Amino acid sequence: MRSKPYPERKAAKFRRHFYSKTYLKAIQEMPCLVCRRSPCHAHHHPTKGAGGTWRDLTPLCPVCHGEFHSQGQRTFQEKHGLDLREEAQKVYNFLSQLRQT
């Protein structure tokens, strides 16, 4: 029998080391940046593979999150008038007291 697939173990390691569950839960309870619905997914911008960290999380509802991934970054940001890097910085500053040190 094999152990769990590598991506699941890697994802668990990322969650454990880079941000607290409290910080993640706070982002998931925030309203969506686009449509103001809640609860949300914690969207990485830039992605973890592109060097994103827990500082780069933004709240997007499941519908808007799916739209982001189907349309692409540039189209999504232009359509909704957002700069996700700037929004991630605002979220980080707002929730900075919850992050792990």
mmCIF file of C-alpha atoms in Angstrom:
data_model
loop_
_atom_site.group_PDB
_atom_site.id
_atom_site.type_symbol
_atom_site.label_atom_id
_atom_site.label_comp_id
_atom_site.label_asym_id
_atom_site.label_seq_id
_atom_site.Cartn_x
_atom_site.Cartn_y
_atom_site.Cartn_z
ATOM 1 C CA MET A 1 0.000 0.000 0.000
ATOM 2 C CA ARG A 2 1.156 3.514 -0.764
ATOM 3 C CA SER A 3 1.104 6.426 1.579
ATOM 4 C CA LYS A 4 -0.899 9.554 0.787
ATOM 5 C CA PRO A 5 -0.115 11.246 -2.519
ATOM 6 C CA TYR A 6 2.645 13.832 -2.386
ATOM 7 C CA PRO A 7 0.495 16.929 -3.178
ATOM 8 C CA GLU A 8 -1.713 16.343 -0.127
ATOM 9 C CA ARG A 9 1.304 16.070 2.154
ATOM 10 C CA LYS A 10 2.854 19.163 0.590
ATOM 11 C CA ALA A 11 -0.381 21.144 1.008
ATOM 12 C CA ALA A 12 -0.634 20.150 4.677
ATOM 13 C CA LYS A 13 2.981 21.201 5.233
ATOM 14 C CA PHE A 14 2.292 24.576 3.586
ATOM 15 C CA ARG A 15 -0.758 25.228 5.774
ATOM 16 C CA ARG A 16 1.116 24.267 8.927
ATOM 17 C CA HIS A 17 4.160 26.429 8.316
ATOM 18 C CA PHE A 18 3.057 29.547 6.478
ATOM 19 C CA TYR A 19 -0.155 30.753 8.055
ATOM 20 C CA SER A 20 -2.321 30.004 11.015
ATOM 21 C CA LYS A 21 -5.743 28.399 10.798
ATOM 22 C CA THR A 22 -7.153 31.494 12.503
ATOM 23 C CA TYR A 23 -5.774 33.768 9.773
ATOM 24 C CA LEU A 24 -7.115 31.495 7.038
ATOM 25 C CA LYS A 25 -10.545 31.259 8.685
ATOM 26 C CA ALA A 26 -10.717 35.053 9.038
ATOM 27 C CA ILE A 27 -10.106 35.449 5.293
ATOM 28 C CA GLN A 28 -12.710 32.805 4.470
ATOM 29 C CA GLU A 29 -15.294 34.691 6.552
ATOM 30 C CA MET A 30 -14.634 38.031 4.848
ATOM 31 C CA PRO A 31 -16.944 39.146 2.017
ATOM 32 C CA CYS A 32 -15.875 38.498 -1.571
ATOM 33 C CA LEU A 33 -13.885 41.347 -3.133
ATOM 34 C CA VAL A 34 -16.129 41.312 -6.202
ATOM 35 C CA CYS A 35 -19.705 40.450 -5.220
ATOM 36 C CA ARG A 36 -19.568 40.814 -1.395
ATOM 37 C CA ARG A 37 -20.907 37.245 -0.810
ATOM 38 C CA SER A 38 -19.684 35.138 2.046
ATOM 39 C CA PRO A 39 -18.162 32.589 2.852
ATOM 40 C CA CYS A 40 -15.145 32.753 0.575
ATOM 41 C CA HIS A 41 -12.141 30.845 -0.628
ATOM 42 C CA ALA A 42 -8.718 32.177 0.300
ATOM 43 C CA HIS A 43 -7.265 32.889 -3.146
ATOM 44 C CA HIS A 44 -3.489 33.134 -3.556
ATOM 45 C CA HIS A 45 -2.262 35.977 -5.726
ATOM 46 C CA PRO A 46 0.356 35.289 -6.901
ATOM 47 C CA THR A 47 0.016 31.541 -6.642
ATOM 48 C CA LYS A 48 2.173 29.493 -4.282
ATOM 49 C CA GLY A 49 4.037 28.110 -7.290
ATOM 50 C CA ALA A 50 4.869 31.652 -8.413
ATOM 51 C CA GLY A 51 6.260 32.546 -4.993
ATOM 52 C CA GLY A 52 3.064 33.586 -3.200
ATOM 53 C CA THR A 53 2.885 33.253 0.576
ATOM 54 C CA TRP A 54 0.236 33.659 3.243
ATOM 55 C CA ARG A 55 0.614 37.428 2.787
ATOM 56 C CA ASP A 56 -0.884 37.085 -0.688
ATOM 57 C CA LEU A 57 -4.353 35.789 0.231
ATOM 58 C CA THR A 58 -7.561 37.498 -0.895
ATOM 59 C CA PRO A 59 -11.187 36.497 -0.263
ATOM 60 C CA LEU A 60 -13.100 35.355 -3.356
ATOM 61 C CA CYS A 61 -16.435 33.499 -3.237
ATOM 62 C CA PRO A 62 -16.530 30.129 -5.044
ATOM 63 C CA VAL A 63 -18.267 31.659 -8.088
ATOM 64 C CA CYS A 64 -15.767 34.526 -8.475
ATOM 65 C CA HIS A 65 -12.836 32.222 -7.704
ATOM 66 C CA GLY A 66 -13.945 29.899 -10.501
ATOM 67 C CA GLU A 67 -14.375 32.904 -12.790
ATOM 68 C CA PHE A 68 -10.817 34.029 -12.008
ATOM 69 C CA HIS A 69 -9.383 30.659 -12.975
ATOM 70 C CA SER A 70 -11.501 30.318 -16.125
ATOM 71 C CA GLN A 71 -10.833 33.865 -17.424
ATOM 72 C CA GLY A 72 -7.289 34.387 -16.272
ATOM 73 C CA GLN A 73 -5.717 37.020 -14.061
ATOM 74 C CA ARG A 74 -5.513 39.983 -16.432
ATOM 75 C CA THR A 75 -9.061 39.642 -17.807
ATOM 76 C CA PHE A 76 -10.560 39.134 -14.340
ATOM 77 C CA GLN A 77 -8.792 42.154 -12.854
ATOM 78 C CA GLU A 78 -9.709 44.425 -15.776
ATOM 79 C CA LYS A 79 -13.335 43.284 -15.775
ATOM 80 C CA HIS A 80 -13.796 44.002 -12.061
ATOM 81 C CA GLY A 81 -11.389 46.932 -11.694
ATOM 82 C CA LEU A 82 -9.236 45.174 -9.107
ATOM 83 C CA ASP A 83 -5.553 44.945 -8.376
ATOM 84 C CA LEU A 84 -5.323 41.682 -6.434
ATOM 85 C CA ARG A 85 -1.795 42.392 -5.183
ATOM 86 C CA GLU A 86 -3.001 45.654 -3.658
ATOM 87 C CA GLU A 87 -6.082 43.962 -2.208
ATOM 88 C CA ALA A 88 -3.949 41.177 -0.710
ATOM 89 C CA GLN A 89 -1.786 43.812 0.988
ATOM 90 C CA LYS A 90 -4.900 45.499 2.432
ATOM 91 C CA VAL A 91 -6.175 42.168 3.779
ATOM 92 C CA TYR A 92 -2.759 41.369 5.247
ATOM 93 C CA ASN A 93 -2.561 44.742 7.001
ATOM 94 C CA PHE A 94 -6.123 44.414 8.313
ATOM 95 C CA LEU A 95 -5.548 40.911 9.710
ATOM 96 C CA SER A 96 -1.901 41.296 10.707
ATOM 97 C CA GLN A 97 -2.609 40.709 14.387
ATOM 98 C CA LEU A 98 -3.809 37.160 13.581
ATOM 99 C CA ARG A 99 -0.802 35.975 11.617
ATOM 100 C CA GLN A 100 1.755 33.584 13.021
ATOM 101 C CA THR A 101 5.069 35.037 14.090
#
